[in-house]
């Protein structure tokens, strides 16, 4: 019917109006051919239908008539999805980065790195401390508990319990990295914790004791000033860890922790800027240069630690070229 309207308008406004030179099947074929030429893209998406009205006029359309009989010339065909131009602008590549290469193993990456393009990443420039934007991973049995201090302590508090358990964490980039802690086994459901926040060997000047903030044996947040922890990073923020022990760890005389603080910034690849975040993996030591990097490859303003992380010394393929990140302070 839409095609009939177009023919009507054409005959009203031009001296070359259609004349009865064609009739019967020829007229139908001409109409059908013109319909395909004019509405090809719409036809492919909706289908083609043919019907004859009460005056005996044959019609073609991409919608069947509301009443009466009609013939289906072709079924509806789904149009292929068009390329997302905004996504292309986000990534700058026709293909997403290939993060499957870690499955090739360390030997592959060691050789591939020799030919890959180096992407320098300076954490002290353009990266800022943020608080737990993506999940972290850690080695759980990294803090054995002993009856004697594992590092020298120059001053200890007056403990309330009858016994104590000592441990230490190695954190930061200063030469003296060890920070001692003590569980004071008081006569209560949960122990108390003293933690050498400033790393000076004195457990009486750190604002302790720390009390249990969880529902298990013990867990609490400990905040350490960055200035006394990471010498390369200028920040007035605190580095935050979640320190804990649970039934299983406590039975084996272990405590554990994971870093809540992470570094967020950008990386530049072939003139294109990507948002990135460095989250500690394995042993959480507040170093960040040995943890790999998580890059927002698809530009969705989210970081997926499992699918967007490039491990340390691993090669990643972006736009048909291979790269590796050289992360330093």
Coordinates of C-alpha atoms in Angstrom, one line a residue:
X1 CA 0.0 0.0 0.0
X2 CA 2.9 2.3 0.7
X3 CA 4.2 1.6 -2.8
X4 CA 0.8 2.4 -4.3
X5 CA 0.9 5.7 -2.5
X6 CA 4.3 6.5 -4.0
X7 CA 3.1 5.7 -7.5
X8 CA 0.1 7.9 -6.9
X9 CA 2.2 10.9 -5.8
X10 CA 4.5 10.3 -8.8
X11 CA 1.6 10.5 -11.3
X12 CA 0.2 13.6 -9.8
X13 CA 3.4 15.7 -10.0
X14 CA 5.0 14.7 -13.3
X15 CA 4.1 14.6 -16.9
X16 CA 5.7 11.2 -17.2
X17 CA 3.0 9.4 -15.3
X18 CA 2.8 5.6 -15.7
X19 CA 0.8 4.6 -18.8
X20 CA -1.0 1.4 -19.4
X21 CA 1.8 0.0 -21.5
X22 CA 2.3 -3.0 -19.1
X23 CA -0.4 -5.2 -17.8
X24 CA -1.0 -8.4 -16.0
X25 CA 2.1 -10.2 -14.8
X26 CA 4.5 -7.6 -16.3
X27 CA 2.9 -4.9 -14.1
X28 CA 3.2 -7.0 -11.0
X29 CA 6.9 -7.8 -11.7
X30 CA 7.7 -4.2 -12.3
X31 CA 6.0 -3.2 -9.0
X32 CA 7.8 -6.0 -7.1
X33 CA 11.2 -5.0 -8.6
X34 CA 10.7 -1.4 -7.7
X35 CA 9.6 -2.4 -4.2
X36 CA 12.8 -4.4 -3.7
X37 CA 15.0 -1.5 -4.9
X38 CA 13.3 1.1 -2.7
X39 CA 12.8 -0.9 0.4
X40 CA 15.5 -3.5 0.2
X41 CA 16.9 -3.0 3.8
X42 CA 13.5 -2.9 5.4
X43 CA 12.3 -5.9 3.4
X44 CA 15.2 -8.0 4.5
X45 CA 14.4 -7.3 8.1
X46 CA 10.6 -7.6 8.0
X47 CA 9.7 -10.1 5.2
X48 CA 7.7 -9.6 1.9
X49 CA 3.9 -10.1 1.6
X50 CA 1.6 -10.0 -1.4
X51 CA -2.2 -9.5 -1.6
X52 CA -5.0 -8.4 -4.0
X53 CA -7.5 -5.8 -2.8
X54 CA -11.2 -5.7 -3.5
X55 CA -10.6 -3.8 -6.7
X56 CA -8.3 -6.5 -8.1
X57 CA -5.1 -4.4 -7.6
X58 CA -2.0 -6.4 -6.5
X59 CA 0.0 -5.0 -3.6
X60 CA 3.4 -5.8 -2.0
X61 CA 4.4 -4.8 1.5
X62 CA 6.6 -5.6 4.4
X63 CA 3.5 -5.9 6.6
X64 CA 0.5 -8.1 5.7
X65 CA -3.0 -6.5 5.4
X66 CA -5.1 -6.3 8.6
X67 CA -7.8 -8.5 7.0
X68 CA -8.2 -10.7 4.0
X69 CA -5.9 -13.3 2.4
X70 CA -2.3 -12.7 1.6
X71 CA 0.7 -14.6 0.3
X72 CA 4.1 -14.7 2.1
X73 CA 6.8 -14.1 -0.5
X74 CA 9.8 -14.3 2.0
X75 CA 10.0 -14.8 5.7
X76 CA 11.3 -12.2 8.2
X77 CA 15.1 -12.1 8.2
X78 CA 17.0 -10.8 11.3
X79 CA 19.4 -8.1 10.4
X80 CA 23.0 -8.6 11.6
X81 CA 24.0 -6.5 14.5
X82 CA 25.8 -3.4 13.5
X83 CA 29.3 -2.7 14.9
X84 CA 29.2 -0.6 18.1
X85 CA 31.1 2.5 17.1
X86 CA 31.2 3.7 20.7
X87 CA 32.9 0.4 21.8
X88 CA 35.5 0.9 19.0
X89 CA 36.2 4.4 20.4
X90 CA 36.6 2.9 23.9
X91 CA 39.1 0.2 22.9
X92 CA 40.6 1.6 19.8
X93 CA 41.0 -1.9 18.4
X94 CA 38.9 -4.0 16.0
X95 CA 39.4 -7.0 18.3
X96 CA 39.5 -7.2 22.1
X97 CA 42.9 -7.9 23.7
X98 CA 43.8 -11.6 23.8
X99 CA 44.1 -12.5 27.5
X100 CA 44.1 -16.2 26.9
X101 CA 47.9 -16.3 26.4
X102 CA 48.6 -17.0 30.1
X103 CA 47.4 -20.5 29.4
X104 CA 50.5 -21.0 27.2
X105 CA 52.6 -21.1 30.3
X106 CA 55.6 -19.2 31.7
X107 CA 58.0 -20.6 29.1
X108 CA 55.9 -19.0 26.3
X109 CA 55.7 -15.6 27.9
X110 CA 59.5 -15.6 28.6
X111 CA 60.2 -16.1 24.9
X112 CA 57.3 -13.9 23.7
X113 CA 58.5 -11.0 25.9
X114 CA 61.7 -10.8 23.9
X115 CA 59.8 -9.7 20.8
X116 CA 56.9 -7.9 22.5
X117 CA 56.6 -4.1 22.9
X118 CA 57.4 -2.7 26.3
X119 CA 54.8 -0.6 28.0
X120 CA 56.4 1.3 30.9
X121 CA 54.2 1.9 33.9
X122 CA 55.4 4.2 36.7
X123 CA 53.3 3.7 39.8
X124 CA 54.6 6.9 41.4
X125 CA 53.4 9.0 38.5
X126 CA 49.7 9.2 37.8
X127 CA 48.6 6.4 40.1
X128 CA 46.7 7.2 43.3
X129 CA 45.7 5.1 46.3
X130 CA 42.1 3.9 46.3
X131 CA 40.3 1.6 48.6
X132 CA 39.4 -1.9 47.5
X133 CA 37.7 -1.3 44.1
X134 CA 38.3 -4.8 42.9
X135 CA 38.8 -8.1 44.7
X136 CA 42.2 -9.1 46.0
X137 CA 43.8 -12.5 46.4
X138 CA 46.4 -13.6 48.9
X139 CA 48.5 -16.4 50.4
X140 CA 46.5 -17.4 53.5
X141 CA 49.2 -19.1 55.7
X142 CA 51.8 -16.3 55.5
X143 CA 51.8 -15.3 59.2
X144 CA 52.8 -18.1 61.6
X145 CA 52.1 -17.5 65.3
X146 CA 54.8 -18.3 67.8
X147 CA 55.4 -18.0 71.5
X148 CA 58.5 -15.8 71.1
X149 CA 58.8 -12.6 69.1
X150 CA 60.1 -13.2 65.5
X151 CA 61.6 -9.7 65.4
X152 CA 63.1 -7.6 68.2
X153 CA 60.6 -5.6 70.3
X154 CA 61.9 -2.7 72.4
X155 CA 58.7 -2.0 74.3
X156 CA 55.6 -4.1 75.0
X157 CA 52.3 -3.3 76.7
X158 CA 51.1 -4.8 80.0
X159 CA 49.2 -7.7 78.6
X160 CA 45.9 -8.7 80.2
X161 CA 45.9 -12.4 79.3
X162 CA 48.1 -15.2 80.7
X163 CA 49.8 -16.0 77.4
X164 CA 50.6 -14.4 74.1
X165 CA 51.2 -15.3 70.4
X166 CA 53.6 -13.3 68.3
X167 CA 53.9 -12.8 64.5
X168 CA 55.1 -10.4 61.9
X169 CA 54.1 -9.0 58.5
X170 CA 56.6 -7.9 55.9
X171 CA 55.2 -4.8 54.3
X172 CA 56.3 -1.8 52.2
X173 CA 59.4 -0.9 50.3
X174 CA 61.7 0.4 53.1
X175 CA 64.7 -1.8 54.1
X176 CA 63.1 -2.4 57.5
X177 CA 59.8 -4.0 56.3
X178 CA 58.8 -6.2 59.3
X179 CA 56.0 -5.2 61.5
X180 CA 55.4 -7.3 64.6
X181 CA 52.1 -8.1 66.2
X182 CA 50.9 -9.8 69.3
X183 CA 47.7 -11.6 70.2
X184 CA 46.9 -11.1 73.8
X185 CA 45.0 -14.2 74.9
X186 CA 42.6 -12.7 77.3
X187 CA 39.9 -14.6 79.2
X188 CA 37.2 -13.6 76.7
X189 CA 35.7 -15.0 73.4
X190 CA 38.2 -13.1 71.3
X191 CA 41.9 -12.2 71.8
X192 CA 43.2 -8.6 71.7
X193 CA 45.7 -7.5 69.1
X194 CA 48.7 -5.2 69.4
X195 CA 50.2 -4.2 66.0
X196 CA 53.4 -2.2 65.3
X197 CA 51.8 0.2 62.9
X198 CA 54.8 2.5 62.6
X199 CA 57.3 -0.3 62.5
X200 CA 59.6 1.1 65.3
X201 CA 59.6 -2.0 67.5
X202 CA 57.4 -0.4 70.1
X203 CA 53.9 -1.8 70.6
X204 CA 52.8 0.9 73.0
X205 CA 52.6 3.9 70.7
X206 CA 50.3 2.6 67.9
X207 CA 46.8 3.3 69.4
X208 CA 46.2 -0.3 70.5
X209 CA 44.9 -2.7 71.4
X210 CA 42.8 -3.6 68.4
X211 CA 39.5 -5.3 69.1
X212 CA 37.7 -7.9 67.0
X213 CA 35.4 -6.3 64.3
X214 CA 34.1 -9.6 62.9
X215 CA 32.1 -12.6 63.9
X216 CA 35.0 -15.1 63.9
X217 CA 38.1 -15.6 66.1
X218 CA 39.5 -12.2 65.1
X219 CA 39.4 -9.7 62.3
X220 CA 40.0 -6.0 62.1
X221 CA 41.1 -3.2 59.7
X222 CA 44.6 -1.8 60.2
X223 CA 45.6 1.5 58.6
X224 CA 49.2 2.4 58.1
X225 CA 50.4 5.8 56.9
X226 CA 51.8 5.5 53.3
X227 CA 54.7 7.9 54.2
X228 CA 56.2 5.3 56.5
X229 CA 55.4 2.3 54.3
X230 CA 56.1 3.0 50.6
X231 CA 59.0 5.3 50.2
X232 CA 58.4 5.9 46.4
X233 CA 54.8 7.0 46.8
X234 CA 53.8 10.5 47.9
X235 CA 50.4 10.2 49.6
X236 CA 48.8 11.5 52.7
X237 CA 46.4 8.5 52.7
X238 CA 46.6 5.4 54.8
X239 CA 47.4 2.0 53.4
X240 CA 44.6 -0.3 54.6
X241 CA 44.8 -4.1 55.3
X242 CA 42.2 -6.5 56.7
X243 CA 43.9 -8.6 59.3
X244 CA 42.2 -11.8 60.5
X245 CA 42.3 -15.3 61.7
X246 CA 39.5 -17.9 61.6
X247 CA 38.9 -21.3 63.2
X248 CA 41.0 -23.2 60.6
X249 CA 43.9 -20.7 60.8
X250 CA 43.8 -20.4 64.6
X251 CA 44.0 -24.2 65.0
X252 CA 47.2 -24.2 62.9
X253 CA 48.5 -21.2 64.6
X254 CA 48.4 -18.8 61.7
X255 CA 47.0 -15.4 61.0
X256 CA 46.5 -13.8 57.6
X257 CA 45.6 -10.5 55.9
X258 CA 44.8 -8.9 52.5
X259 CA 45.3 -5.5 51.2
X260 CA 42.3 -3.3 50.8
X261 CA 44.3 -0.4 49.3
X262 CA 45.1 -0.4 45.6
X263 CA 46.6 1.9 43.0
X264 CA 44.5 3.4 40.2
X265 CA 45.7 5.3 37.2
X266 CA 46.1 5.0 33.4
X267 CA 48.3 3.3 30.9
X268 CA 49.2 4.5 27.4
X269 CA 49.2 2.0 24.5
X270 CA 49.9 3.2 20.9
X271 CA 48.6 6.7 21.8
X272 CA 45.4 5.4 23.5
X273 CA 44.7 5.8 27.2
X274 CA 43.2 3.0 29.2
X275 CA 42.2 3.1 32.9
X276 CA 44.1 0.6 35.0
X277 CA 44.3 -0.6 38.6
X278 CA 47.0 -2.5 40.4
X279 CA 45.7 -4.9 43.0
X280 CA 47.9 -7.1 45.2
X281 CA 48.0 -10.8 44.4
X282 CA 49.7 -13.6 46.1
X283 CA 51.7 -12.3 49.1
X284 CA 50.2 -8.9 50.0
X285 CA 53.4 -6.9 50.8
X286 CA 52.4 -3.3 49.8
X287 CA 54.9 -3.3 47.0
X288 CA 52.7 -3.5 43.9
X289 CA 55.5 -3.9 41.4
X290 CA 55.1 -7.7 41.4
X291 CA 51.3 -8.0 41.1
X292 CA 50.5 -7.5 37.4
X293 CA 47.9 -5.0 36.3
X294 CA 44.2 -4.9 35.6
X295 CA 43.2 -2.9 32.5
X296 CA 39.7 -1.7 31.6
X297 CA 40.1 -3.0 28.0
X298 CA 36.4 -2.6 27.0
X299 CA 36.0 0.9 28.5
X300 CA 33.0 0.0 30.7
X301 CA 34.4 1.8 33.7
X302 CA 34.7 -1.5 35.6
X303 CA 37.6 -3.7 36.4
X304 CA 37.2 -7.5 36.2
X305 CA 40.2 -9.1 38.0
X306 CA 39.6 -12.5 36.4
X307 CA 39.2 -11.4 32.8
X308 CA 41.1 -8.2 32.5
X309 CA 44.3 -8.8 34.5
X310 CA 47.7 -9.2 32.8
X311 CA 50.0 -11.1 35.2
X312 CA 53.6 -10.0 35.8
X313 CA 55.9 -10.6 32.9
X314 CA 53.0 -11.9 30.8
X315 CA 52.4 -10.9 27.2
X316 CA 49.1 -9.6 26.0
X317 CA 48.0 -9.2 22.4
X318 CA 46.2 -5.9 21.5
X319 CA 45.2 -5.1 18.0
X320 CA 47.4 -7.8 16.5
X321 CA 50.5 -6.7 18.4
X322 CA 52.0 -8.1 21.5
X323 CA 52.9 -6.1 24.6
X324 CA 54.1 -6.5 28.2
X325 CA 53.9 -4.1 31.1
X326 CA 57.1 -3.0 32.8
X327 CA 55.8 -1.9 36.2
X328 CA 58.0 0.0 38.5
X329 CA 57.9 2.9 41.0

